[in-house]
Coordinates of C-alpha atoms and ligand atoms in Angstrom, one line a residue:
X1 CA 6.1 60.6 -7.9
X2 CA 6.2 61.5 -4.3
X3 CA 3.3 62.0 -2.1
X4 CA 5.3 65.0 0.0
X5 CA 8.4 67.5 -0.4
X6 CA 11.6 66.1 0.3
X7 CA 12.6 66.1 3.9
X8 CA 15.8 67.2 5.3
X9 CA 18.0 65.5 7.0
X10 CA 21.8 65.7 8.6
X11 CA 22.3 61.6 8.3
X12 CA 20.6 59.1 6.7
X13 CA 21.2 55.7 7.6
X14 CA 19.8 52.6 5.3
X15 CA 19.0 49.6 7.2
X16 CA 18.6 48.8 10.8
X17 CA 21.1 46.2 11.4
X18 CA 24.1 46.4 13.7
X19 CA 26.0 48.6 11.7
X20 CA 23.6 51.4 11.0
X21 CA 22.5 51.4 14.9
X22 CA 26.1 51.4 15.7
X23 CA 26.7 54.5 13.5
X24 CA 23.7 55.8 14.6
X25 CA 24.4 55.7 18.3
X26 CA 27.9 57.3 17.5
X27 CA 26.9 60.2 15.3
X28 CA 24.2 61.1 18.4
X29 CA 26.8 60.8 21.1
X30 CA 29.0 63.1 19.0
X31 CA 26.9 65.7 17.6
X32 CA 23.4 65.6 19.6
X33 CA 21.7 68.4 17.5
X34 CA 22.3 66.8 14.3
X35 CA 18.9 65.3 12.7
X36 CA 19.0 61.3 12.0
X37 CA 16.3 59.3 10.2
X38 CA 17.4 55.4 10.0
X39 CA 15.1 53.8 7.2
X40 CA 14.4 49.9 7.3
X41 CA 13.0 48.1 5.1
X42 CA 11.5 45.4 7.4
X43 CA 8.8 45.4 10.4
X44 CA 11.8 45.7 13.1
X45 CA 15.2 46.5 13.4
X46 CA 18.1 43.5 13.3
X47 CA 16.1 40.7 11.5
X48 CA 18.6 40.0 8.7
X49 CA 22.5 39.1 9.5
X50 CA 22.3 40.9 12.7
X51 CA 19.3 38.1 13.9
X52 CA 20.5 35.6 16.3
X53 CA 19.2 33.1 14.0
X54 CA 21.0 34.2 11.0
X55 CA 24.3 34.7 12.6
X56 CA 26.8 32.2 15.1
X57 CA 26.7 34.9 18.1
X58 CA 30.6 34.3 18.3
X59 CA 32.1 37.3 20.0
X60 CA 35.1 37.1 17.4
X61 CA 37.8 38.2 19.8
X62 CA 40.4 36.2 17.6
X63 CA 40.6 33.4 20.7
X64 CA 39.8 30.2 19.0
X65 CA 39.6 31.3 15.1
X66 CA 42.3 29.6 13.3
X67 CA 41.8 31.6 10.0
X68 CA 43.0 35.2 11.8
X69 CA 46.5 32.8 12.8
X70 CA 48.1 31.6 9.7
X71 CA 50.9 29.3 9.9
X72 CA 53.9 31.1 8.3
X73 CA 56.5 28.7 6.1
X74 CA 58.9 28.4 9.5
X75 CA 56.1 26.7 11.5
X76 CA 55.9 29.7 13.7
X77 CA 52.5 31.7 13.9
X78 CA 51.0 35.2 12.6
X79 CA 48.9 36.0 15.4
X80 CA 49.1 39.9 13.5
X81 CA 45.3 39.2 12.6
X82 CA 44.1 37.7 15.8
X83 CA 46.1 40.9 18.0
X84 CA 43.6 43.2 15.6
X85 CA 40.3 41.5 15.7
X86 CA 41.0 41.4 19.9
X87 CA 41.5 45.2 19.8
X88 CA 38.6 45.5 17.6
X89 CA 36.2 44.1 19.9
X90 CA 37.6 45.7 22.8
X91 CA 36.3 48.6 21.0
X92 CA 32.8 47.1 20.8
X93 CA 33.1 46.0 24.5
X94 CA 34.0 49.4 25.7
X95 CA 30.7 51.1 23.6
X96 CA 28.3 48.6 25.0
X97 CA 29.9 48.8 28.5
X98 CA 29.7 52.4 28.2
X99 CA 26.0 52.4 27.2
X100 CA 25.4 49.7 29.4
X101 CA 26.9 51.8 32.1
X102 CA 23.9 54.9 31.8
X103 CA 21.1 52.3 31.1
X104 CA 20.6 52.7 28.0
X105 CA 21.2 48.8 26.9
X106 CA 19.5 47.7 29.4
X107 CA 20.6 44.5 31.1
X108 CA 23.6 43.1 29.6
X109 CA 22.9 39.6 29.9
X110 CA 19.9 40.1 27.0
X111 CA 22.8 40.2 24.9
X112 CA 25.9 38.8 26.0
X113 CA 27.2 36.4 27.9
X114 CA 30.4 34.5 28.6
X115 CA 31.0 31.1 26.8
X116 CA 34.6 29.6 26.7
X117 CA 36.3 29.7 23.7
X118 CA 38.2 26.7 22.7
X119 CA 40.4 25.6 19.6
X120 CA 40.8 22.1 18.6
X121 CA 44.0 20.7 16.4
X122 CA 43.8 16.9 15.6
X123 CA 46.9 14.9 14.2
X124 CA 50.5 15.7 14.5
X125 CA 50.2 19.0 12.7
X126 CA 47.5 20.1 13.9
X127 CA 48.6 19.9 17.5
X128 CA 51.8 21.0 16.4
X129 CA 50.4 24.4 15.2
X130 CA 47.7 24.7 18.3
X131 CA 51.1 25.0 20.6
X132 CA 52.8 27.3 18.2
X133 CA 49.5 29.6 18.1
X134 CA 48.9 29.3 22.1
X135 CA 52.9 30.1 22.8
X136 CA 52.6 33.3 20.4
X137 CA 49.6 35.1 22.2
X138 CA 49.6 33.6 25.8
X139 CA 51.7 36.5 26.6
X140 CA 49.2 39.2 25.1
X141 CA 47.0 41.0 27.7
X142 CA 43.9 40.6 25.3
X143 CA 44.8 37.2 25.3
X144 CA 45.7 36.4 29.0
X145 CA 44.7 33.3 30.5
X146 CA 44.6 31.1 27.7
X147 CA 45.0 27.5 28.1
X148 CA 46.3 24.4 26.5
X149 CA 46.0 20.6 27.0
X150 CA 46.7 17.8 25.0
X151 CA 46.2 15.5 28.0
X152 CA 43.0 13.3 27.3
X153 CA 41.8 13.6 31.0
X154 CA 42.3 17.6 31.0
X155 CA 40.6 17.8 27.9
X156 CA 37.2 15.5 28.6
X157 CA 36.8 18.1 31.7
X158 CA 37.0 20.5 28.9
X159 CA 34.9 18.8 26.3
X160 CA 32.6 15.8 27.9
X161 CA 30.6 15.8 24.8
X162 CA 33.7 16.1 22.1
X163 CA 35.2 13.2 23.9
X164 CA 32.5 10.6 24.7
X165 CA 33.4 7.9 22.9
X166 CA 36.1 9.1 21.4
X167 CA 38.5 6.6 19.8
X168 CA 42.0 6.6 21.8
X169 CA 45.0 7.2 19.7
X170 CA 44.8 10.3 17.3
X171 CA 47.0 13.2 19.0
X172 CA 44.6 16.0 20.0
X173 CA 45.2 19.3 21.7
X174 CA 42.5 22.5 22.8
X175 CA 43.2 25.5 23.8
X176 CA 40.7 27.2 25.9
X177 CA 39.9 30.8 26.5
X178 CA 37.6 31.2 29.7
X179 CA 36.9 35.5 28.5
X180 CA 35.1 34.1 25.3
X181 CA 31.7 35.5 24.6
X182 CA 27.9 35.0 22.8
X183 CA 26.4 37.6 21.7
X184 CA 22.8 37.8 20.5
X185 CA 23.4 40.7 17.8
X186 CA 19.6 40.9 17.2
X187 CA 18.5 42.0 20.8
X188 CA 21.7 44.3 20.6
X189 CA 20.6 46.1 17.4
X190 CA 17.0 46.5 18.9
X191 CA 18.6 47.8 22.0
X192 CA 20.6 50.4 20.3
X193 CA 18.0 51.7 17.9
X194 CA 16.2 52.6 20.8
X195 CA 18.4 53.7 22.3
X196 CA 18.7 55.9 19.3
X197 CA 15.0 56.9 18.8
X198 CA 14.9 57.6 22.5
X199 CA 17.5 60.3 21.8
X200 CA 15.3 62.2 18.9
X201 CA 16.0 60.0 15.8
X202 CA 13.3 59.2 13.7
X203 CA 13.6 55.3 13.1
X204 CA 11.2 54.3 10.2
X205 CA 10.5 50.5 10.0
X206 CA 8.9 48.7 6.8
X207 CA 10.1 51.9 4.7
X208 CA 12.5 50.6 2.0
X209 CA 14.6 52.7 -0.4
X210 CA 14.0 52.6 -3.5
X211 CA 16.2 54.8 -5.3
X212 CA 19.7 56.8 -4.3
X213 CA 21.1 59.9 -6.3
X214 CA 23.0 62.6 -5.9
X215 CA 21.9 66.1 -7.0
X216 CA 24.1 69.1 -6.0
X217 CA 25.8 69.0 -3.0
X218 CA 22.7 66.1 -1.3
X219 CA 22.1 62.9 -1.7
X220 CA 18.2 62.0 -2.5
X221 CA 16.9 59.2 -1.4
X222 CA 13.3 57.8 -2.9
X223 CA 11.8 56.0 0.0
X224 CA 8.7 53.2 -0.5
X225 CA 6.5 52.7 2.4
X226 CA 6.1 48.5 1.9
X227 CA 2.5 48.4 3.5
X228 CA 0.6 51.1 1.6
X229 CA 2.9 51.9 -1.3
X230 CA 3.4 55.7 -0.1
X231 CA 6.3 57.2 -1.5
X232 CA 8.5 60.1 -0.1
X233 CA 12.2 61.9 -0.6
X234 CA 14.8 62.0 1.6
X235 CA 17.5 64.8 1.4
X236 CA 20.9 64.9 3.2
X237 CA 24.5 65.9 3.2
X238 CA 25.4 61.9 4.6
X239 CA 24.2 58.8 3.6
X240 CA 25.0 55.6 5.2
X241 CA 24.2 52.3 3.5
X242 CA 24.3 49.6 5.7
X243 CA 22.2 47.9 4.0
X244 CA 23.8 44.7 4.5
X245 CA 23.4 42.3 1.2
X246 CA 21.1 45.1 -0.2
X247 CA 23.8 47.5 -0.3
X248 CA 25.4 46.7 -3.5
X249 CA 21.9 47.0 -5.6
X250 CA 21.5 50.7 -4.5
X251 CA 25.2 51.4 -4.7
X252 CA 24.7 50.6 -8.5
X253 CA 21.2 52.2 -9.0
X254 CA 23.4 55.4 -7.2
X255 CA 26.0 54.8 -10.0
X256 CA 29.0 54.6 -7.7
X257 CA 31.6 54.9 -9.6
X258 CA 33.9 52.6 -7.0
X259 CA 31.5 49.9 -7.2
X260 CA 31.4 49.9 -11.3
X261 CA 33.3 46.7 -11.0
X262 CA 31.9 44.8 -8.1
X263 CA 30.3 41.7 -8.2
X264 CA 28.7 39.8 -5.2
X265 CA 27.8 36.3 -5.1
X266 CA 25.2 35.3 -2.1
X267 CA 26.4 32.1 0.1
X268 CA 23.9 30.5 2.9
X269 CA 24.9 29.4 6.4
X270 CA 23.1 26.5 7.0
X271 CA 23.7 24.7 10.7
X272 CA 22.6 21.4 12.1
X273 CA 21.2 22.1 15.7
X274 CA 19.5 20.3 18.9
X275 CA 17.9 21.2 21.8
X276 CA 18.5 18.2 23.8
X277 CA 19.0 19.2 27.4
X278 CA 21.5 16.7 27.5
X279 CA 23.5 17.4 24.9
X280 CA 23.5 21.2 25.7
X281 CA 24.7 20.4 29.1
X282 CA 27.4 18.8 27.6
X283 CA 29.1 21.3 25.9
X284 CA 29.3 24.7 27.2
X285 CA 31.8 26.7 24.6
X286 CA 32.0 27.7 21.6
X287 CA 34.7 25.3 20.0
X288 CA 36.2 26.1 16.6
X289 CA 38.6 23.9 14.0
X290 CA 40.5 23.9 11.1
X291 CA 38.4 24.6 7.9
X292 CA 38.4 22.0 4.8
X293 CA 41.3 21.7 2.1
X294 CA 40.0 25.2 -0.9
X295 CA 37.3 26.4 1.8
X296 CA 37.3 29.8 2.3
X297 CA 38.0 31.0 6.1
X298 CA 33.6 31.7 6.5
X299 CA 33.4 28.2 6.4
X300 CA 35.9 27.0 9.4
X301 CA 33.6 24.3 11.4
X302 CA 32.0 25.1 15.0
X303 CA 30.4 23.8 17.5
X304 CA 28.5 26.3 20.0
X305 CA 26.5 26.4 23.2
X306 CA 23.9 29.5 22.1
X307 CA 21.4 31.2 23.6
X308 CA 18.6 32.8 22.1
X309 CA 14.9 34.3 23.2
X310 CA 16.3 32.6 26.8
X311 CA 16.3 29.0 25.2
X312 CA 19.7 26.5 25.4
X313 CA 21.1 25.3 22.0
X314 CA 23.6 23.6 19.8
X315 CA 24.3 24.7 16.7
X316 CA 27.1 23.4 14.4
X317 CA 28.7 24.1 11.0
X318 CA 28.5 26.2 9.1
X319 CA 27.5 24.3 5.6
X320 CA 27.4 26.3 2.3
X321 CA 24.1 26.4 0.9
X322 CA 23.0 28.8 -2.7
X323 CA 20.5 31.2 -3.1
X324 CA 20.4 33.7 -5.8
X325 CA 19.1 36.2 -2.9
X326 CA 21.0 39.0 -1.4
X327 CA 18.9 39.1 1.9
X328 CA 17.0 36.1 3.4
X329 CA 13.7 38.1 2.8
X330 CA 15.1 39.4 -0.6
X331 CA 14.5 38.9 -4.4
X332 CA 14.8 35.4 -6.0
X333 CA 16.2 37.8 -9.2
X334 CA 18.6 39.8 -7.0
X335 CA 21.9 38.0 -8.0
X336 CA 20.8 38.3 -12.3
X337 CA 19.7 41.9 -11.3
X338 CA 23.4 42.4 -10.2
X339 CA 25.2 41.6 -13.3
X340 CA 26.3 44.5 -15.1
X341 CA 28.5 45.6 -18.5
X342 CA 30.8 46.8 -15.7
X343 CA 31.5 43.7 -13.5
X344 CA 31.4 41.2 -15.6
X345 CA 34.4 40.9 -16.5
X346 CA 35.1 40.6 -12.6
X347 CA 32.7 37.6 -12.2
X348 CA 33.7 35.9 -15.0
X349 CA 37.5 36.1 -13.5
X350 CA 36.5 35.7 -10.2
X351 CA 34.7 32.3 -11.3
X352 CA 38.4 31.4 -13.6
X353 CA 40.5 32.2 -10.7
X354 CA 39.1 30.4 -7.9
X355 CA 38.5 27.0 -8.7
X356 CA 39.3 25.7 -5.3
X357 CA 36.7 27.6 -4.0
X358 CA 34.2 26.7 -6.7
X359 CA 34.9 22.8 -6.0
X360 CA 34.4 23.0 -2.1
X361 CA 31.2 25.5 -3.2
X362 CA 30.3 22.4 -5.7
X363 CA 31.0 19.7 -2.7
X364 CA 29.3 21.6 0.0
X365 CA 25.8 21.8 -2.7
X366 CA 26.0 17.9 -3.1
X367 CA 26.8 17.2 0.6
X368 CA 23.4 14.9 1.9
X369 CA 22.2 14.6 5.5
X370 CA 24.5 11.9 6.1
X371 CA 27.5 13.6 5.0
X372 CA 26.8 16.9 7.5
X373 CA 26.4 14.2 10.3
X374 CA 29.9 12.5 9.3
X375 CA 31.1 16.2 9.7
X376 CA 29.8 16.5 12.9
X377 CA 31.0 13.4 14.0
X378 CA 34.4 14.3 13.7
X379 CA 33.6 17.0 16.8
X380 CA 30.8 14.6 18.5
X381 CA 31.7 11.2 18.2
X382 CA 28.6 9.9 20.0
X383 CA 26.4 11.4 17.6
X384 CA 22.7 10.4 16.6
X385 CA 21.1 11.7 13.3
X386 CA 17.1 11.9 15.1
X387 CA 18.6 14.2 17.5
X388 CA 19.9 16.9 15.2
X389 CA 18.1 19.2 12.6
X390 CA 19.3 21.5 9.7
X391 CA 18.0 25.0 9.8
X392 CA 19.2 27.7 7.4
X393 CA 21.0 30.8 8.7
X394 CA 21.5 33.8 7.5
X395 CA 22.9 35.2 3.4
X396 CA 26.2 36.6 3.3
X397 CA 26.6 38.5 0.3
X398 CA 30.4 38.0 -1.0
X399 CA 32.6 41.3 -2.5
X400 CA 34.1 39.8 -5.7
X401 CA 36.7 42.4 -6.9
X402 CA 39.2 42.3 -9.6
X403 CA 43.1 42.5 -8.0
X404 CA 45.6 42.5 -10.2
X405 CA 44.0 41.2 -13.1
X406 CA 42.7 38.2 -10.8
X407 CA 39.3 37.4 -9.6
X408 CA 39.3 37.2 -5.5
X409 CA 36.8 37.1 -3.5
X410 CA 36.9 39.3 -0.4
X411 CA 35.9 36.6 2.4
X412 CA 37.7 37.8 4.5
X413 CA 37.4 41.6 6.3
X414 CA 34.6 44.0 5.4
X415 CA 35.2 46.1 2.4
X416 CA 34.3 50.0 3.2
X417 CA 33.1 52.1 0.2
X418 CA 33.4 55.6 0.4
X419 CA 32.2 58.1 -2.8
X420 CA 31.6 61.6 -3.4
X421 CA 34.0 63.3 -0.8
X422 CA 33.0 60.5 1.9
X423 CA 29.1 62.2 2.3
X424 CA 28.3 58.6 1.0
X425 CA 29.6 55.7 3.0
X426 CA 28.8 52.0 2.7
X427 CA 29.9 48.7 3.9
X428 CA 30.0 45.5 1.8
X429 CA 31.6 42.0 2.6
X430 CA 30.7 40.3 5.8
X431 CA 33.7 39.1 7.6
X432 CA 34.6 39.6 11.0
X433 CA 31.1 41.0 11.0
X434 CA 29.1 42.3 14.0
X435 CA 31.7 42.1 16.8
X436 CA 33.5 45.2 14.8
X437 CA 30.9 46.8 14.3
X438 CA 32.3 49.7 16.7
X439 CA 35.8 49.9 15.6
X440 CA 34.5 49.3 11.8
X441 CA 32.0 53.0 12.7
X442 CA 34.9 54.6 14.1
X443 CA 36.5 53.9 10.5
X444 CA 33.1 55.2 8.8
X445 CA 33.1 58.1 10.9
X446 CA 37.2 58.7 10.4
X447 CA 36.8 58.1 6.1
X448 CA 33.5 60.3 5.9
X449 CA 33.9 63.3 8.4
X450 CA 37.9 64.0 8.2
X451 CA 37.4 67.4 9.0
X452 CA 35.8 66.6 12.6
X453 CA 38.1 64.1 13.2
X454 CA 40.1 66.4 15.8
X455 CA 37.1 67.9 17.6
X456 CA 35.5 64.6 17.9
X457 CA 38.7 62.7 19.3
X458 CA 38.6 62.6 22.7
X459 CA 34.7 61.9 22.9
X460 CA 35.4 59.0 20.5
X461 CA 38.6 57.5 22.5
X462 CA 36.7 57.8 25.3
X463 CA 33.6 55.8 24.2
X464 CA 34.6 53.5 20.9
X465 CA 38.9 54.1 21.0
X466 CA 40.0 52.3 17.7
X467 CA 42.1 49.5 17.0
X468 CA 45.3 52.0 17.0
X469 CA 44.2 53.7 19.7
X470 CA 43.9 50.1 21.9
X471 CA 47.3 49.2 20.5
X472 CA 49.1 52.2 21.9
X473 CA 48.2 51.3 25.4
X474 CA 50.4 49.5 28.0
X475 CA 50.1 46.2 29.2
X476 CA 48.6 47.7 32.4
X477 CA 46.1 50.0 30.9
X478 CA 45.3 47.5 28.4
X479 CA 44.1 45.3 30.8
X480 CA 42.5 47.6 33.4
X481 CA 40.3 48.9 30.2
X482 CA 39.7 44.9 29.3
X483 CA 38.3 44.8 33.4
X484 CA 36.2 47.9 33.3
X485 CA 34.4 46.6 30.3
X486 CA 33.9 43.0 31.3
X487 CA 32.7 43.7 34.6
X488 CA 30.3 46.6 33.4
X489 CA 29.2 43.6 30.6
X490 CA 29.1 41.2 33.6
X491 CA 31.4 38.7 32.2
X492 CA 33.0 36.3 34.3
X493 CA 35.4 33.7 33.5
X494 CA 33.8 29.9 33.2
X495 CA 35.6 27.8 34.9
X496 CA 35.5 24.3 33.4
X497 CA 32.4 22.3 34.6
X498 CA 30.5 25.7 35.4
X499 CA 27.5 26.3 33.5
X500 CA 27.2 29.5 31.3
X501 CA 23.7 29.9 30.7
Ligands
FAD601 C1 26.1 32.5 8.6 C2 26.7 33.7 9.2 C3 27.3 33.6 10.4 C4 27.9 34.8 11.0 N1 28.5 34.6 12.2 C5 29.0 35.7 12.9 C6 29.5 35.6 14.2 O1 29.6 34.5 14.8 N2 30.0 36.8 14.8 C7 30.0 38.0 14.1 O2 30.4 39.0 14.7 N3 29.4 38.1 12.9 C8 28.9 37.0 12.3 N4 28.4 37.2 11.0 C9 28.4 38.5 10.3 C10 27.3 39.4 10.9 O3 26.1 38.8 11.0 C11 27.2 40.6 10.0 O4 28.5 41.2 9.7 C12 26.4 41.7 10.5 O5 25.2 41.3 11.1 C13 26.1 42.7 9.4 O6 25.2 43.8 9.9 P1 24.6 44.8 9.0 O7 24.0 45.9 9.8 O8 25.7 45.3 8.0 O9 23.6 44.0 8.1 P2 22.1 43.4 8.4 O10 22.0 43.0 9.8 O11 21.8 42.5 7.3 O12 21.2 44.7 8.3 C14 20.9 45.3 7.0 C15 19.5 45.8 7.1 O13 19.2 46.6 6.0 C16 17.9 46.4 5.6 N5 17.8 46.8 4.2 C17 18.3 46.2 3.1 N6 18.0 46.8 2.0 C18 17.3 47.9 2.3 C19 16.7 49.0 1.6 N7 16.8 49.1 0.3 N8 16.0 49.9 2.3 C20 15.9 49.8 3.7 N9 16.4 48.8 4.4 C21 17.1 47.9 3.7 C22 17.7 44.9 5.8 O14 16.3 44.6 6.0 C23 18.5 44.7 7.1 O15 17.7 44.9 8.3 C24 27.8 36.0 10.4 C25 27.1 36.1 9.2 C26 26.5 35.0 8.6 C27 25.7 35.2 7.3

């Protein structure tokens, strides 16, 4: 029973994390007199993935990710993936510059700052594919000025900490990319539900829904206040569950008929990290590698200079870890809670179909202390065990979907869910994450509004343009646009031996 009448609203947006706040901003820029009530579930906004602590803050711009450039049979490169991703966070770029711009983000540095981003291939191979990868998108505007060494002496400049004490003798090559980027997603996501609230929207903290249904032409939505147990009804024409790994649960209490056969299973980010100023000092990038034999592309190892709540760290990994939770302050019965008549059929294929996956899962569970150390000294040679701790990072809640009569599990891209004529839209998967989390809402907005689409085009170009849209730009406008935004963002190339912090 509710406590009031249902409330009306024009959008409804579950969760405050960086997708909803993203949308959120959007939807106000568009249509300013439209009425938008963001429910979260927690005390503040941007405390789950979106938290600095739960995600790596990598500015994926497809610069140093080898997973976005797969090696094709010929030994020549598909940078397709990496060209997207960089036109994807020019998108985001261009929003926050934009915002940033009529100071409503406040100071950009809060929330992003330039960190190299390098690539490193070890043996023949794998300096053999680093030069294939750097010849295919040097020429790119979105990559311009990328870099790559495989002298020893060039490379130490690079990567004093990666190569003190190194053992002479195995080939190894880096390419480095001076426009890379950290970005603390959490102080973002606060920064934009302000900036949303400050514009009229009515952004409900420690309110968690409950229940989702459709009745007529409006969604209901029951809403639980978490602190004194008050209940109350939310009506709209446009629901948005961004959720994050609670968006499944309520897709299914909905009764979504596109979701009848997903499964999810949760994965934890775990990370070893220091805070010794010495060690810091040493390594001021964000440097990424080649991910294990069967591992899936969430897994590729990194090592990162972060910055969060103005403190210098190291963080790398990430290692696999279980929980049967779908958020890190969710319900140790959330994954049994998942399993339906309807999907399991998919998570019993999915679980067939990808052994590979299962072993390095399997592996990755058994892996001790000493083990994640012998990881990392494959990136820091001159590591110590005392000096390094393992913290646990955030959930990400993995699509399992039947293709073809095969189990896969979407690890890689964000799977959007539309129902109901698109006046229900929802995002599930986690891969590339936050850094699309413009272009992705300009794909929400495109899949749930189509008959706005026109009138809203030029606003949108103007302040999120999509993937396509950055694609059909020339070289010159291209990179005049890449300018505009980095220098609104204040982000200045790092030179090697410059600090970033
Ligand atoms: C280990 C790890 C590393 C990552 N690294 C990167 C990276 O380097 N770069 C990058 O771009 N991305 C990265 N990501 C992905 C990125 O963190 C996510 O894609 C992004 O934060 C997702 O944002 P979101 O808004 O969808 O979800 P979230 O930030 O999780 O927000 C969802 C919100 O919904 C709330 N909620 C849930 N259920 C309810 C309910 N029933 N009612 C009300 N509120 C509810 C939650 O409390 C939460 O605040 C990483 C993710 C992980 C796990």
């Amino acid at each position: 029973m509710t406590d009031v009448g249902p409330e009306d609203r024009d959008v409804v947006l579950v969760g405050g994390g960086v997708m909803s706040a993203t949308l959120g901003v959007l939807l106000s820029e568009l249509e300013p007199g439209w009425t938008i009530t963001v429910v979260e579930r927690l005390d503040a906004a941007g405390l789950e993935s979106s938290s600095a602590w739960n995600n790596a803050g990598t500015g994926h711009a497809g610069l140093c990710e080898f997973n976005y450039t797969p090696r094709r049979p010929d030994g020549t490169v598909d940078v397709s993936a990496a060209v997207q991703i960089g036109a994807q966070f020019l998108t985001s770029l261009t929003l926050w510059a934009h915002l940033v711009e009529r100071g409503l983000l406040g100071p950009p540095e809060d929330f992003i700052r330039s960190v190299p981003h390098l690539g490193l291939g070890r043996g023949d191979e794998g300096v053999a594919y680093l030069r294939a990868r750097w010849e295919a998108l040097r020429d790119h505007p979105l990559f311009a000025g990328q870099e790559f060494s495989d002298d020893p002496a060039v490379l130490a400049g690079w990567l004093p900490l990666v190569f003190d004490q190194r053992p002479p003798g195995q080939p190894i090559a880096a390419t480095r990319s001076a426009q890379g980027t950290d970005v603390d997603f959490g102080v973002l996501t606060r920064r934009l539900l302000s900036a949303l609230a400050a514009r009229g929207a009515d952004v409900r903290f420690g309110q968690e829904t409950r229940g989702l249904r459709r009745s007529g032409d409006r969604w209901h939505l029951d809403v639980r206040d978490r602190r004194t147990g008050a209940r109350r009804q939310l009506r709209t024409p446009y629901v948005f569950v961004g959720a994050g790994g609670g968006t499944l649960p309520l897709l299914q209490a909905a009764r979504v008929p596109e979701v009848r056969r997903y499964g999810v299973f949760p994965i934890s980010g775990q990370f070893l990290r220091t805070d010794r100023p010495e060690l810091v000092a040493a390594h001021r990038a964000k440097l990424y590698g080649h991910a294990a034999p069967g591992a899936p592309p969430i897994s590729v190892p990194h090592l990162d200079r972060r910055v969060v709540e103005g403190r210098d760290h190291l963080l790398f990994g990430p290692f696999a870890a279980f929980s049967p939770r779908f958020l890190t302050q969710g319900r140790l019965t959330d994954l049994v809670r998942s399993v339906r008549r309807g999907n399991l059929p998919t998570l019993l294929a999915a679980a067939r179909d990808n052994r590979s996956l299962m072993a390095y899962l399997v592996r990755q569970l058994r892996q001790t202390t000493q083990d994640r150390i012998a990881a990392l000294a494959e990136f820091v040679p001159s590591v110590r065990a005392q000096d390094w701790e393992l913290i646990t990072a955030g959930q990400r809640v993995q699509v399992l979907k039947t293709t073809e009569g095969r189990g896969s599990m979407v690890g890689f891209g964000t799977e959007l869910v539309t129902s109901a004529g698109g006046s229900l839209a929802a995002l599930l998967g986690a891969s590339p994450g936050a850094s699309t989390a413009a272009a992705t809402m300009v794909d929400v907005l495109a899949a749930s509004f189509p008959g706005r689409t026109a009138a809203w085009g030029p606003r949108l170009s103007e302040l999120a343009p999509s993937a396509d849209t950055v694609h059909s730009w020339d070289a010159a406008q291209l990179a005049a646009n890449v300018d505009h935004a980095r220098a609104v963002l204040q982000l200045t190339p790092v030179r090697p031996g410059e600090d970033t912090a």
